[in-house]
Every structure is written in structure tokens, then in C-alpha cells.
XYZ file of C-alpha atoms in Angstrom:
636
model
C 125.486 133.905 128.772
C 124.708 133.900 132.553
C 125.394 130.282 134.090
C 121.776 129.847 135.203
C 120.831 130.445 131.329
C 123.275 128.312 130.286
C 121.946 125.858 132.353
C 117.881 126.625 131.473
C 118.997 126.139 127.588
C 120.701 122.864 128.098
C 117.602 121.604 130.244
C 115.517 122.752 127.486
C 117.328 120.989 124.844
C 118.121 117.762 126.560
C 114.646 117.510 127.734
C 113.165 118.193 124.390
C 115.790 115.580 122.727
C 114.724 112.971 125.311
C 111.093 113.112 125.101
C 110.537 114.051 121.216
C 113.266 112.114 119.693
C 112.009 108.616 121.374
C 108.405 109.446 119.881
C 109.117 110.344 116.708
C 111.606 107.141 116.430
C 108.916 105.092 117.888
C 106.008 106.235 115.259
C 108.312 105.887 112.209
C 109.607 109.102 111.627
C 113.265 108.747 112.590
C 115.293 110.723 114.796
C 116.433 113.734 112.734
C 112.609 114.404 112.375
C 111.892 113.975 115.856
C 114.788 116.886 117.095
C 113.309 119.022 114.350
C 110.067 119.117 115.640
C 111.184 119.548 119.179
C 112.889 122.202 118.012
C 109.978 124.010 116.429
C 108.265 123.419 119.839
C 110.555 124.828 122.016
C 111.582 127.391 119.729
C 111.070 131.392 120.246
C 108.464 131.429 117.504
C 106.226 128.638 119.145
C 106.733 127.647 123.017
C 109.375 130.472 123.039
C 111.610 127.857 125.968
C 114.718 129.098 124.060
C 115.588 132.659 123.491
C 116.632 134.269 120.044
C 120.361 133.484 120.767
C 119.877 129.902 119.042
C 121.833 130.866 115.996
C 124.589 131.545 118.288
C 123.803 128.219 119.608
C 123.367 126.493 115.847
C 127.130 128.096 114.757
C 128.387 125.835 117.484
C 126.212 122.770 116.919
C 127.361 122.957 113.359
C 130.711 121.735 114.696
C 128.855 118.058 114.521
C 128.770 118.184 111.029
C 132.723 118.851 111.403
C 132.752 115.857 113.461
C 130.325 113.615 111.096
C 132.635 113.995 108.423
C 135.931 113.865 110.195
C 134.521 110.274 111.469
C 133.099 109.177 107.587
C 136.643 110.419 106.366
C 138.348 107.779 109.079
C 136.209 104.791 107.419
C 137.120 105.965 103.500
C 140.337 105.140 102.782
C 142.411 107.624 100.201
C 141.854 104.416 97.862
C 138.582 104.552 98.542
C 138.253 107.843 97.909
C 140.426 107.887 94.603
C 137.321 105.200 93.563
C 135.011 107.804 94.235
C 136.563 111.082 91.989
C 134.057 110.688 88.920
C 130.888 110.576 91.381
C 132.285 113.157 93.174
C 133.716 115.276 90.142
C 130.699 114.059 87.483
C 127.825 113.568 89.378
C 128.690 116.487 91.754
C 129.697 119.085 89.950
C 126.886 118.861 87.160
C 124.460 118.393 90.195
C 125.575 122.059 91.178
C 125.579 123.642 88.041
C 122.282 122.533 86.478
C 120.612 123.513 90.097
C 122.502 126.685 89.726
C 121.033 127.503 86.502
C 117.804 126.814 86.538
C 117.227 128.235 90.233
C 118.333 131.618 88.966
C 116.401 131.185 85.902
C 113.186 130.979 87.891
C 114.773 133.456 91.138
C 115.256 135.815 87.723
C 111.392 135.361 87.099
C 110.794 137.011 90.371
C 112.147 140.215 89.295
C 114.654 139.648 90.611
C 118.618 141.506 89.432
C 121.078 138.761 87.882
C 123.220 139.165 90.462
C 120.767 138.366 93.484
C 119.380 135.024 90.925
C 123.104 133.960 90.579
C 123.543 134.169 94.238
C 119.952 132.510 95.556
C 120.926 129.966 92.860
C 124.309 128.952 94.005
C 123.270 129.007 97.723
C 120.023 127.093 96.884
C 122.312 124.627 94.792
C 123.879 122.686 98.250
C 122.107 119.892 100.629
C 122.311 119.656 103.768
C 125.280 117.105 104.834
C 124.109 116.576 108.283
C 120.944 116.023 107.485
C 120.785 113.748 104.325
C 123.888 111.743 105.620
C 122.349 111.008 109.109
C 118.820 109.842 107.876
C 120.558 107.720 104.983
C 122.815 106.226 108.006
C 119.918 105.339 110.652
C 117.789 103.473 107.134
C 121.293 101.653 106.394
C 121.264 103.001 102.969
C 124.903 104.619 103.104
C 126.324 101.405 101.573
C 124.030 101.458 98.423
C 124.468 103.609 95.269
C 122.064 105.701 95.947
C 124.199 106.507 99.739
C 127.756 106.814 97.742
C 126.577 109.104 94.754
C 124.572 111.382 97.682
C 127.562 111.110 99.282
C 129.957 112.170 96.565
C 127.403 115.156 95.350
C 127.565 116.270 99.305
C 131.349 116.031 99.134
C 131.705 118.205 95.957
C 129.075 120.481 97.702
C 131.595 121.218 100.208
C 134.172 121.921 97.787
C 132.190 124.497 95.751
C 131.630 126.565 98.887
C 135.102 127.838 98.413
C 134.662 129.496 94.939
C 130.928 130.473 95.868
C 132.877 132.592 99.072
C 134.968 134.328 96.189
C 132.536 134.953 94.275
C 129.651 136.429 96.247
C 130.903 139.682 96.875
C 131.598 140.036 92.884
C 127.438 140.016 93.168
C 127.090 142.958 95.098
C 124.427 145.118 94.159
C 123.356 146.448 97.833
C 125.350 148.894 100.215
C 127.341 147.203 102.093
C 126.041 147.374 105.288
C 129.001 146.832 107.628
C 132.951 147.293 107.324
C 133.272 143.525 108.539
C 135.003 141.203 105.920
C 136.696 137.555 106.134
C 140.116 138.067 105.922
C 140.962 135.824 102.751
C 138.523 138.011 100.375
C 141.193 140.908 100.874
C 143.508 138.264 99.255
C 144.129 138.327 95.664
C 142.966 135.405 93.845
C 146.644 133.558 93.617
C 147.203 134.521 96.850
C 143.744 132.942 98.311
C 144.493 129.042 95.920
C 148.438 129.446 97.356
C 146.577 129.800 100.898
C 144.247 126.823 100.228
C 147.099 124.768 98.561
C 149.240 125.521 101.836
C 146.520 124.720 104.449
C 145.327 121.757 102.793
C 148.930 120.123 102.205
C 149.721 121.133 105.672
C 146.520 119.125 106.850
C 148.049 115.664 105.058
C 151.331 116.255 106.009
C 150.820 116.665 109.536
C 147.989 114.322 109.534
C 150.466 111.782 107.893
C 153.419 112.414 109.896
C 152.931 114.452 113.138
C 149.272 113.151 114.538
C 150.493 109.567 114.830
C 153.848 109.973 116.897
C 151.244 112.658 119.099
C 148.835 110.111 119.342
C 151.690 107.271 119.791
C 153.433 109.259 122.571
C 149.826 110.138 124.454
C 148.529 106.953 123.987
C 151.818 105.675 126.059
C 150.252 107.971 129.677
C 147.319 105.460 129.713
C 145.439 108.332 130.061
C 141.747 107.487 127.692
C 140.471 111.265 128.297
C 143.928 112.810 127.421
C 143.381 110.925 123.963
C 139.917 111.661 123.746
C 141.247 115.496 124.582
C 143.683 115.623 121.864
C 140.744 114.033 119.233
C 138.532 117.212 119.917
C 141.925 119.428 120.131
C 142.790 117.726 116.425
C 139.654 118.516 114.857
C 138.917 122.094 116.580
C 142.649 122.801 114.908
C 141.402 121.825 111.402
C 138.418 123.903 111.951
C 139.667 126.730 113.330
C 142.422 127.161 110.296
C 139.840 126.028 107.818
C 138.245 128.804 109.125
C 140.482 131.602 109.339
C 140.856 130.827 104.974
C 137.724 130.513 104.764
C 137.543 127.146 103.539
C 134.752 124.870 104.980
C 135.711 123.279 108.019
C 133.917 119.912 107.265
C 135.863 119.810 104.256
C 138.993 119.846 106.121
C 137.878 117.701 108.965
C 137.200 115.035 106.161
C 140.302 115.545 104.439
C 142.035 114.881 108.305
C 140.006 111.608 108.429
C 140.995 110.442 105.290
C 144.773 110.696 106.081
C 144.083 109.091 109.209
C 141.855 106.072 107.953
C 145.337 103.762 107.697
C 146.321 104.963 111.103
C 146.688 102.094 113.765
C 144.872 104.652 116.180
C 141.544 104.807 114.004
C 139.422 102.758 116.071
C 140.303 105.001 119.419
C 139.640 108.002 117.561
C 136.157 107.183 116.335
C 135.222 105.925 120.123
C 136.004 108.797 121.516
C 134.203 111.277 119.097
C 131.311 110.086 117.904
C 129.157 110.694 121.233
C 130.330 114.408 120.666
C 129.550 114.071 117.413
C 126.062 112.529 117.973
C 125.337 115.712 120.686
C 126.239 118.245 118.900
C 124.262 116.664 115.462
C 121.135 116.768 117.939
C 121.540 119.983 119.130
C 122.195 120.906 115.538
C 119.099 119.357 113.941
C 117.195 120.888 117.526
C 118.539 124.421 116.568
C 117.480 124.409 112.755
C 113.502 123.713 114.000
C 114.062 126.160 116.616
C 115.231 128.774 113.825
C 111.797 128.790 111.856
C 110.508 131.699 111.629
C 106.850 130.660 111.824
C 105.753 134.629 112.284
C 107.412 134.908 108.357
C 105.626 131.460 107.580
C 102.544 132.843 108.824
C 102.994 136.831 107.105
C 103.759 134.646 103.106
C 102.245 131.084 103.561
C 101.597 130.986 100.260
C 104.934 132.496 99.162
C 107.000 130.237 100.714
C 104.746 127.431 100.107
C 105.565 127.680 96.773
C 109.344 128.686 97.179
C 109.241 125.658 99.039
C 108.011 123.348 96.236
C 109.803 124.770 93.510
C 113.086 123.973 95.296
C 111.806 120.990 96.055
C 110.574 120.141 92.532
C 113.575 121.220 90.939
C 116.213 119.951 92.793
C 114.723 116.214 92.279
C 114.181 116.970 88.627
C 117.980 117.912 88.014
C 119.108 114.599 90.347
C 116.987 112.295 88.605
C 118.462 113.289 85.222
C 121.956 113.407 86.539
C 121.162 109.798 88.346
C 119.528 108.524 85.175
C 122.398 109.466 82.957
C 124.936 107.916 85.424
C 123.254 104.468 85.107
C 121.582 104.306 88.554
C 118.660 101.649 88.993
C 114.960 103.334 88.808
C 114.880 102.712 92.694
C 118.349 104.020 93.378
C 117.427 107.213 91.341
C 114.511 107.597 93.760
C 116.103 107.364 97.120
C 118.886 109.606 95.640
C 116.760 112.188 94.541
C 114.565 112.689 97.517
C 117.473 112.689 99.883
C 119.520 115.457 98.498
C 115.703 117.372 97.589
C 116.531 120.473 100.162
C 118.420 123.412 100.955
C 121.933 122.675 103.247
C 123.578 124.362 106.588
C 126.064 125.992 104.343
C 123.230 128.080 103.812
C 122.677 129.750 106.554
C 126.690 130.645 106.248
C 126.522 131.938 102.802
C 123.119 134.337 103.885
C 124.997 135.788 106.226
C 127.840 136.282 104.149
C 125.733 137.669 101.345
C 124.545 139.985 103.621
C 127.143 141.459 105.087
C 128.787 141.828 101.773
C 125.425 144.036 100.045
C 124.286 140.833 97.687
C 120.797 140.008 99.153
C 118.591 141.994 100.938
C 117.370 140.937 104.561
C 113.646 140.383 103.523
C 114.952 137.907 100.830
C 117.318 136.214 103.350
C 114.289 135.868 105.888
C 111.968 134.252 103.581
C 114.513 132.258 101.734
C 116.195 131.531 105.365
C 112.513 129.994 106.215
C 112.005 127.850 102.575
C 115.788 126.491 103.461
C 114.909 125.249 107.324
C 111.640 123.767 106.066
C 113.148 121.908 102.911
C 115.661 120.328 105.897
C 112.689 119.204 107.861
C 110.741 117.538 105.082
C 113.179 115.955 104.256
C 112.936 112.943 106.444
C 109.350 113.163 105.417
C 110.303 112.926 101.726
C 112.086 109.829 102.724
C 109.492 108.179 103.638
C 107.378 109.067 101.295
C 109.536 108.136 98.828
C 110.181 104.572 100.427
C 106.532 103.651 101.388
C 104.274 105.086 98.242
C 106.611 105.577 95.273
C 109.088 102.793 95.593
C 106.763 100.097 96.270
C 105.242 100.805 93.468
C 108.027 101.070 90.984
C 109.423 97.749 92.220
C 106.060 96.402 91.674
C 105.880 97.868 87.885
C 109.660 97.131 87.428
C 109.713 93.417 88.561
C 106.298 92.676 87.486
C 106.390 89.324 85.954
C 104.909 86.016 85.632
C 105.181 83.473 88.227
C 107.383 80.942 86.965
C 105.341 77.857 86.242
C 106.585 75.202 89.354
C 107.749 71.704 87.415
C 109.322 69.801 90.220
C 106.390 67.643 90.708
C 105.468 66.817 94.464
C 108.044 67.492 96.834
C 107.531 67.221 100.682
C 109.287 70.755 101.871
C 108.935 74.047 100.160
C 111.364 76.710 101.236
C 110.114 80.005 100.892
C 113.430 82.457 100.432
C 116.373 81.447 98.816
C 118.920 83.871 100.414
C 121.748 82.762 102.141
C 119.629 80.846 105.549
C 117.094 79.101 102.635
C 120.715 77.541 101.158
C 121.279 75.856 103.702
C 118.384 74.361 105.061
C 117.636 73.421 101.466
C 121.240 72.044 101.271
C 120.813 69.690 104.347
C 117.559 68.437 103.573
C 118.868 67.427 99.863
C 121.774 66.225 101.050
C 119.915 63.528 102.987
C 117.369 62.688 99.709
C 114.497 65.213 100.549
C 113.624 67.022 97.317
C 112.986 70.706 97.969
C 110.666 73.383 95.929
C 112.539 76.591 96.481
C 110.744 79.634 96.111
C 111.955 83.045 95.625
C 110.850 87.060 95.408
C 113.955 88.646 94.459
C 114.612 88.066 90.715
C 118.301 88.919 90.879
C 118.928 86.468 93.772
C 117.421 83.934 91.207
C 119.789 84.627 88.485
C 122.081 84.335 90.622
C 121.425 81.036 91.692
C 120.789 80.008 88.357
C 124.577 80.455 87.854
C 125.826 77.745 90.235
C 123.375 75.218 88.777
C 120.271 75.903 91.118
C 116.904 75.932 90.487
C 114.799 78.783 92.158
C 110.805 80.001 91.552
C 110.427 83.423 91.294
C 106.788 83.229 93.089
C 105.411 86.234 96.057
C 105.258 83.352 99.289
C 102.043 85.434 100.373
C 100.104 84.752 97.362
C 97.976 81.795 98.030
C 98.099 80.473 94.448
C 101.990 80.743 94.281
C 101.890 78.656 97.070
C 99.075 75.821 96.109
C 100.996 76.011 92.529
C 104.298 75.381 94.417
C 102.566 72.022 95.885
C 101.351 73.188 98.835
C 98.255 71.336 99.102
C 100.687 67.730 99.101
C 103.641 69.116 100.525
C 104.621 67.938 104.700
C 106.214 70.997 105.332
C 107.378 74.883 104.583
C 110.342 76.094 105.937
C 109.693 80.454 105.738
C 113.144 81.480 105.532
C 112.513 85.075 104.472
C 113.923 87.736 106.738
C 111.258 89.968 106.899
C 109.095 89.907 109.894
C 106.189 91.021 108.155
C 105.989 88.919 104.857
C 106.391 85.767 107.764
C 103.444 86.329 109.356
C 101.505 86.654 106.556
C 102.648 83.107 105.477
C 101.831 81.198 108.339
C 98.391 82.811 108.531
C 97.948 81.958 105.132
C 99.271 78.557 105.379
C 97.355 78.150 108.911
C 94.284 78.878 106.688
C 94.358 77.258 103.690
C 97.199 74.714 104.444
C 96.688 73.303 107.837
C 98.249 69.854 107.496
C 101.602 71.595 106.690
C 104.431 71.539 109.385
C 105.657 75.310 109.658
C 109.255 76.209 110.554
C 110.213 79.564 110.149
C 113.131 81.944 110.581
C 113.074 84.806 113.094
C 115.546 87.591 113.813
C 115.131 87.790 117.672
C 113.178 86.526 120.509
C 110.246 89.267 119.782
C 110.057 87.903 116.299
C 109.864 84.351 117.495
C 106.995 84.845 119.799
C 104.745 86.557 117.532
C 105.595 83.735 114.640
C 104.711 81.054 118.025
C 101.657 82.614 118.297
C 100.814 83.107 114.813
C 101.013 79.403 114.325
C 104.525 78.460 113.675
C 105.509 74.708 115.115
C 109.004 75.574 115.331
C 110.565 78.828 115.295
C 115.068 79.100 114.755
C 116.292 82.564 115.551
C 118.661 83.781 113.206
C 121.474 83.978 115.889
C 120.638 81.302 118.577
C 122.917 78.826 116.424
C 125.810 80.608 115.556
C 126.539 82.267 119.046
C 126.100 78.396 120.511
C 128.537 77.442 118.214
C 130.908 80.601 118.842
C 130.429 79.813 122.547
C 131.496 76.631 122.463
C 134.608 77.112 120.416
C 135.519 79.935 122.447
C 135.452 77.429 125.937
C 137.728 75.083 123.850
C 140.385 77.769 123.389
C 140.254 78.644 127.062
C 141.085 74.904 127.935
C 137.983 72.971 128.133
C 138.034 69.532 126.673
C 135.795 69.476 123.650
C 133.018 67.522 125.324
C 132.722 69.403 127.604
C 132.521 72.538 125.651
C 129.919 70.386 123.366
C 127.861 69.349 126.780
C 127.282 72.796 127.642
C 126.836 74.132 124.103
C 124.010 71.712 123.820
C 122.814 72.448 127.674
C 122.478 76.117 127.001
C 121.074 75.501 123.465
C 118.418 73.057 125.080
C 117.386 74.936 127.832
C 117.198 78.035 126.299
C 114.817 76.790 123.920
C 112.467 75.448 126.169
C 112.402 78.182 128.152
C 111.335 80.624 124.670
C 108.494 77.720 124.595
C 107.379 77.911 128.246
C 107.324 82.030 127.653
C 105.686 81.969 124.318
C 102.451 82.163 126.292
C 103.715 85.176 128.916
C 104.662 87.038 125.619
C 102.431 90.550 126.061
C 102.562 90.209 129.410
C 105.406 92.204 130.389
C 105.841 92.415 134.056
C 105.000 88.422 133.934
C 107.501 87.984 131.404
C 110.215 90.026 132.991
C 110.095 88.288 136.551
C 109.687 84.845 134.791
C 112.481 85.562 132.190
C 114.557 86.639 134.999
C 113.765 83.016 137.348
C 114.977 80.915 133.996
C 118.028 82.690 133.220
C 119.231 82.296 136.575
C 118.053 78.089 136.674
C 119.867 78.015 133.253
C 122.831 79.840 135.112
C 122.732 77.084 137.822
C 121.953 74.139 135.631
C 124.975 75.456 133.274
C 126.970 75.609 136.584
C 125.888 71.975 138.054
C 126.280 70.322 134.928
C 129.899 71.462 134.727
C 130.677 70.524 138.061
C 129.679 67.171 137.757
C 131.775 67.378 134.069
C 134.853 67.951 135.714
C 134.211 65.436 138.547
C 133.764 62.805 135.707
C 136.699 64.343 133.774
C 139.329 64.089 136.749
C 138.049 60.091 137.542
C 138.326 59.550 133.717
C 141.923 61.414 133.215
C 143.280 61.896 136.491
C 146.871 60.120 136.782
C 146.711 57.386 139.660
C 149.944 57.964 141.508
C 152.118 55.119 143.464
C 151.152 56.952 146.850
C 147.809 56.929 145.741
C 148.085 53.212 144.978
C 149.445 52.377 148.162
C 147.024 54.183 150.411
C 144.641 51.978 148.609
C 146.717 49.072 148.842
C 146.232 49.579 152.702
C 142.674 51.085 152.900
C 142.325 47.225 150.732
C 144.458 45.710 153.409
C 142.450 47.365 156.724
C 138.865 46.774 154.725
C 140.096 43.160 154.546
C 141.135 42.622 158.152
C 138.005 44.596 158.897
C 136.230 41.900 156.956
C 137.596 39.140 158.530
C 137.772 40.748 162.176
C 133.647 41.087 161.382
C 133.555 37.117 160.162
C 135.600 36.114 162.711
């Protein structure tokens, strides 16, 4: 590739990251959906701003995905991982098989020869890693069950690439059209699990042994892009020999993490990939849009269409009967499903190698190549779907219950959400005699409660009747100490319109937050953090030597100030070039006031503690002595 090219293309792609990913994270639709449709755009079937080298371009993005899971390897432990074995083993390898089967039951329907099913079915049987694994990360939902178990079933995914290499060109049906093989199909079968067993022990024993004394010794130069250097050299090794056995890279790269998790150099390592890995992921996700082949699309809509939802359909049906025999939740089950609902990366790998080895034919692989790249895109879609129409509801058949009937008689405060901020506002105010009605959505955080003696409502804050049942109507005040955004506006509009007399203090997450609940009605608005870093700040002052008063004085100084300046801005809020320049002439009075106040602090700290020395008693022994002559030299 010419240098000017080079150049163009990395324009291209920057520029089409930069403007589409922005939008489509600003509407809603979250990044990975964003650099797949600028990646449609700019691709050689639509805006054509990229040539037809972006495979070429999408073998080396894929070295992200290396990176993703060489960086989720450092964070899971090999405890960790040991935890994980039945999701992984279970959960993964039945997810595979049942997909497997009933994919070539149907690819069979097509007329197709057992050999071609068995293959579309294993290839068709993966998710994508980089895709599902990003969009659960950016929605936070990596932590829950649903995140592990997609996790594990990705991880076993991985694994099953290796037999599905040996095997494919077993299913040969087709002349073969070039002489080109991988080297480690020419190995016997002993000699190809000898070759895994080798590479991947070598991987943990050097990982174990070798990579810290490297990193140890380059550490010692003081040289940050030297160790950055030998991060990408580590994991371009892994992938390279992965490679040359044809084991999947990612799997090795994750298997190098995992030995590395305990290392003292962990931290380091993950600072120093992940903007790589976050690049190449873009270009990645940028390079799958671009490789629609919308002239196929448009040649067998209807064909693909319904490729497209029988893959679809099928893979959710097999993951919601795996996830519903492995206990999961009805929600859990849900986001699980829909994430892993789509063809993977590993794909496009095992196309290719099913072509060059006579096992599909290259009309299948286009068509199938196109159901693949558009199951990957929808998937964010799916997501989202899943999360706004079908979850809501479930929850709302799921948990649908009574109101519990409110006995507590009149209290003056109700405090709408129990979690951990409700506790202890609720705590305070009943530990100085108020009696509190507590009021709460989520039935397990009642339970819960219920188990240390407590006494929670389960009662939706934003139903007007929940609320006048809760004692609304004689109540003094309603502390809303949910943390969502949304459900707290809707209670101070509905207590602004039915309950006016109440006193409203709410919870907000951030500044933002707190000006819309100001102008919604709230009397006083707490961000979640103001306290906490005041308090942080303060202690922190004490251990750099302040006295505690003074570290108290200007606690409570910034913690004052700061206040009153969120309610002289409330009104700017919307404004933003108002806001900005006004925001901008407080911070810098608070700066100064901080600064003033401390100054006079330590002037009243050194007349308070200072040590009065004899010299400093005799020089005002004799300024006493010469103000007294003085004196009397005036009388006289």
C-alpha cells in the first residue's frame, strides 16, 4: 500500500470513527453500532471511501480482539477462572452443540450435502467476542450472570475453533481450489494435541517465569514506551505462535493474561494496551460494516432476510433453554440470549478456510459471509430491544404484586428508596426520634432488609396512590433517594402537584442532575459525591500536616461555597455560554476565598501556637520600656 493510501484510509477511518461514533452514542445506540454504520457508509459497497482491501485491513484489526482478551484474562485470576469451568465447560459446550445441530438440520433443508450443513452449522455455532463483550462492557452488564455465562460460552467458543480447524477439511466435498494449506493440518492428529499441549504449557511457563524478570529488568530503564513496547511485543509473540498451530490467537492471548493477573506489573500492562486495544476494536467493528456486501443484500433480500432470522431465531431459542436449565433469572436469560444471538469474527476465518480446503462453495460463503456481518450489527440493536420492550415488561409481569398496605400511621418524612443512601438518611433522622415511612421498588432489597429487623414498603414512588397511601397528604417532608434520574423527576412533579406542602430533598448523581431536580421543584438537592470527596479532602489535608481545624475550616468553606454557587447557577442552567463564563468567575472566587481563609488560619494558628522565645520577650520587655518613656516623655 502506497503511503498516500495509507494515509487516505486512515483519514477515512478516523474521520468516520469521530463523527459517527459520537452520534450514535449520543442517540442511544452505543458505540459498536455507531462504527458499524460508519463502516457501511464509507464502505466500497455504499460511499465506496475505502477500497476492497478492507479485509486485509479487518485481519489486522482483529488483533483487538487479541488484545480485548489478553486485557479480560489480566483481571480473571486462574482462581477465578477455575470458578468459571462448569459455565465454560456446561453452558458452553452444549451452547455449541445444540446450535450445531439444529443449524445443519435446517442448512440440510436447503438441499444442501451433510458435509456443507455440518460445516455452515459449526461455523454458524460461534458469537462474536468483540462484539458481544464490548456492548455488554459499555451497559456495565459484564459483572452480572448474564455477562459471566456470555462470557464463559465465548470462551469455550474459542476453544472449539481448534477441533472445528481439524475437522473442516474431513468435509470436503469441492475441488480444492488451491495447493495452500496451514501447516498443522499436515500433522497427524497426536502430533497436532502434542503441538497444542507444547505451545500452550510453553505460554504459562514463560508467562509464569520469564515475562516478569523481562518486565522487572525493563521496568528498571525508566523507559514507559520500552514497557509499553515489550506489552505489544508479548502479545504479537502469543499470536504469532498461536498462529503458526493454528490455534486461535485470542485464546492464547487470554491464557497469557491469566498467568499474568497475579503479576505485580498488571496494572502497567493494562495502561499501556488498552488504547491499542480500543483502536484496533474500532477499526475492527469499522471494517465488519465496511465488508457488507450490500450488492449480494440487494441480488437475495429476501434470502438473506430470512437466513438472517433463522440464525437469529435459533440461536436465542437454544440459549434460552441452555440459560433456563442452568438456573438463570427470566431477565438474565434475556440479556444472555440476545447478546450471544449472531454469527462471530471466527467466521470470517473458518470461510476462508473452508474455502480453500473445497468444503463450501463461494456463492454460499458470500451470502452466508453477508447473514454473519449483519447478525454482528443487529446485535447492538437486539440489545436494546431486548432492554427497552421485552425486559420491562417481564419485570413488570415477574414482580407484579400488591402494594404492601402502609401501617406506620402518620409519620413526618417518607423516604422513597431504601438502598444504601435511603439507610442512612433514614438512620439519622430515627436516630434523633423522627419516625420514617420507607418506601421501596426493588422486592429483593426488601427482603433483604427485612433480615436485619427493618421495615420497608414495597410501593412504585411515582404512583400517586402509593404515595397518598404512604401518608403523603400529612407527611412534612420526602426525601427521593432513588438513583435514577428519571423516576426523580417524576416524583417531585408529582409531589409538586398533588403534594405541595411537602418539603422535597432529593438525591442527584452530578451537578446536571441537580439542576434539572432545582428546577423541577426540589428545595434541596445533595449530590451523591459532594459529601464524601469533602470529607476525603479534608482527611487528606490532615495527613499532609494541617491541624484538624483547619482541615475542618476549609472542608466546610469549600462545602459552603460550593453549594451556593450550584444555587446562584441553578437559574444559568441551559444557558451554556452564561454558565461556562459564570462557572468559571466562582471557581476562581472559591479558589481565592479557599486561599484567604487559610492565610488568615495560619496567621491565627502561629499567634495561638507559636513558642514565645526569651529574645522575643526581651525585645518586648524594651519596646514596653521605650513605649513607657515615650509615654512619660509625652506627659511630661
Amino acid at each position: 500500500m502506497e503511503e498516500s493510501t495509507l494515509l487516505h484510509q486512515v483519514f477515512v477511518f478516523l474521520f468516520a470513527a469521530v463523527v459517527g461514533v459520537p452520534i450514535a452514542k449520543h442517540i442511544g445506540l452505543g458505540s459498536v453500532l455507531g462504527y458499524l454504520i460508519a463502516g457501511i457508509l464509507i464502505g466500497p459497497f455504499a460511499l465506496g471511501l475505502v477500497g476492497q482491501d478492507v479485509k486485509d485491513i479487518m485481519h489486522f484489526a482483529e488483533f483487538g480482539v487479541v488484545m480485548m482478551l489478553f486485557l479480560i484474562g489480566l483481571e480473571l485470576q486462574p482462581k477465578k477462572l477455575w470458578k468459571l469451568r462448569m459455565p465454560i465447560l456446561g453452558l458452553g459446550g452444549l451452547q455449541v452443540i445444540l446450535s450445531t445441530i439444529l443449524i445443519t438440520a435446517i442448512a440440510y433443508l436447503f438441499e444442501l450435502s451433510w458435509q456443507m450443513s455440518l460445516a455452515i452449522g459449526l461455523i454458524l455455532a460461534l458469537s462474536s467476542t468483540a462484539i458481544v463483550l464490548q456492548t455488554l462492557s459499555e451497559k456495565d452488564l459484564l459483572r452480572t450472570d448474564a455477562g459471566k455465562s456470555a462470557f464463559s460460552v465465548l470462551l469455550f467458543q474459542d476453544i472449539a475453533v481448534i477441533p472445528m480447524l481439524t475437522l473442516m477439511p474431513l468435509l470436503a466435498t469441492l475441488p480444492v481450489e488451491t495447493t495452500t494449506a496451514i501447516g498443522h493440518v499436515e500433522l497427524e492428529a497426536w502430533q497436532q494435541a502434542a503441538l497444542v499441549f507444547v505451545v500452550i504449557s510453553g505460554i504459562i511457563i514463560i508467562g509464569r517465569y520469564l515475562v516478569r524478570p523481562l518486565f522487572n529488568w525493563i521496568a528498571r530503564t525508566g523507559l514507559r514506551e520500552i514497557f509499553i513496547a515489550t506489552s505489544l511485543l508479548l502479545v504479537i509473540t502469543i499470536t504469532i505462535a498461536m498462529q503458526m498451530v493454528g490455534l486461535s490467537p485470542a485464546l492464547g492471548a487470554f491464557l497469557a493474561g491469566v498467568v499474568l493477573a497475579e503479576s505485580e506489573y498488571r496494572h502497567e500492562l493494562e495502561v499501556g494496551l488498552v488504547t491499542f486495544k480500543s483502536l484496533l476494536l474500532g477499526l475492527f467493528f469499522i471494517t465488519v460494516g465496511a465488508s457488507i456486501n450490500l450488492e449480494i443484500l440487494m441480488q437475495s433480500p429476501g434470502l438473506i432476510a430470512l437466513l438472517l432470522v433463522i440464525l437469529i431465531v435459533v440461536k436465542i431459542a437454544v440459549l434460552m433453554l441452555l440459560a433456563k436449565q442452568f438456573k438463570m433469572s427470566l431477565i438474565e436469560n434475556m440479556l444472555f440470549s440476545f447478546a450471544l444471538a449472531q454469527g462471530g469474527e471466527f467466521a470470517f476465518v473458518l470461510f476462508s478456510f473452508a474455502s480453500l480446503n473445497g468444503v463450501l462453495s463461494n456463492e454460499i460463503i458470500s451470502i452466508l459471509t453477508v447473514v454473519v456481518a449483519l447478525s454482528m450489527a443487529l446485535t447492538p440493536l437486539l440489545l436494546i430491544f431486548c432492554e427497552k420492550l421485552i425486559i420491562p415488561r417481564l419485570s413488570y409481569e415477574k414482580e407484579k404484586r400488591t402494594y404492601d398496605h402502609v401501617d406506620d400511621g402518620e409519620t413526618p418524612v417518607i423516604v422513597a428508596g431504601y438502598g444504601r443512601f435511603g439507610q442512612i438518611v433514614s438512620r439519622i433522622l430515627r436516630s434523633q426520634g423522627f419516625d420514617t415511612t420507607l418506601l421501596e421498588y426493588d422486592a429483593v432489597q426488601i427482603d433483604l432488609v427485612k433480615r436485619f429487623g427493618t421495615k420497608a414498603y414495597y410501593g412504585d414512588v411515582t404512583n400517586e396512590e402509593v404515595l397518598r397511601v404512604a401518608g403523603a397528604d400529612a407527611a412534612k417532608m420526602i426525601v427521593i433517594a432513588v438513583g435514577n434520574q428519571e423516576k426523580t423527576l417524576k416524583v417531585i412533579e408529582l409531589c409538586r402537584k398533588h403534594f405541595p406542602h411537602l418539603k422535597i430533598f432529593s438525591r442527584a448523581k452530578g451537578r446536571r442532575e441537580a439542576y434539572e431536580q432545582k428546577k423541577a421543584g426540589a428545595n434541596f438537592v445533595m449530590r451523591e459525591t459532594l459529601g464524601s470527596a469533602v470529607i476525603l479532602g479534608r482527611e487528606a489535608l490532615v495527613a499532609l500536616g494541617y491541624r484538624k481545624y483547619q482541615a475542618h475550616r476549609t472542608a466546610t468553606a469549600f462545602y459552603h461555597y460550593d453549594s451556593q454557587h450550584l444555587e446562584e447557577l441553578a437559574d444559568l442552567w441551559g444557558d451554556d455560554k452564561q454558565y461556562v463564563m459564570e462557572a468559571a468567575e466562582r471557581a476562581e472566587m472559591l479558589e481565592a476565598v479557599l486561599k484567604a481563609d487559610q492565610a488568615d488560619s495560619s496567621a491565627m494558628s502561629r499567634s495561638w501556637s507559636s513558642p514565645v522565645s526569651l529574645d522575643d520577650d526581651e525585645e518586648t520587655k524594651n519596646n514596653s520600656d521605650k513605649s513607657e518613656q515615650s509615654k512619660g516623655t509625652t506627659e511630661t
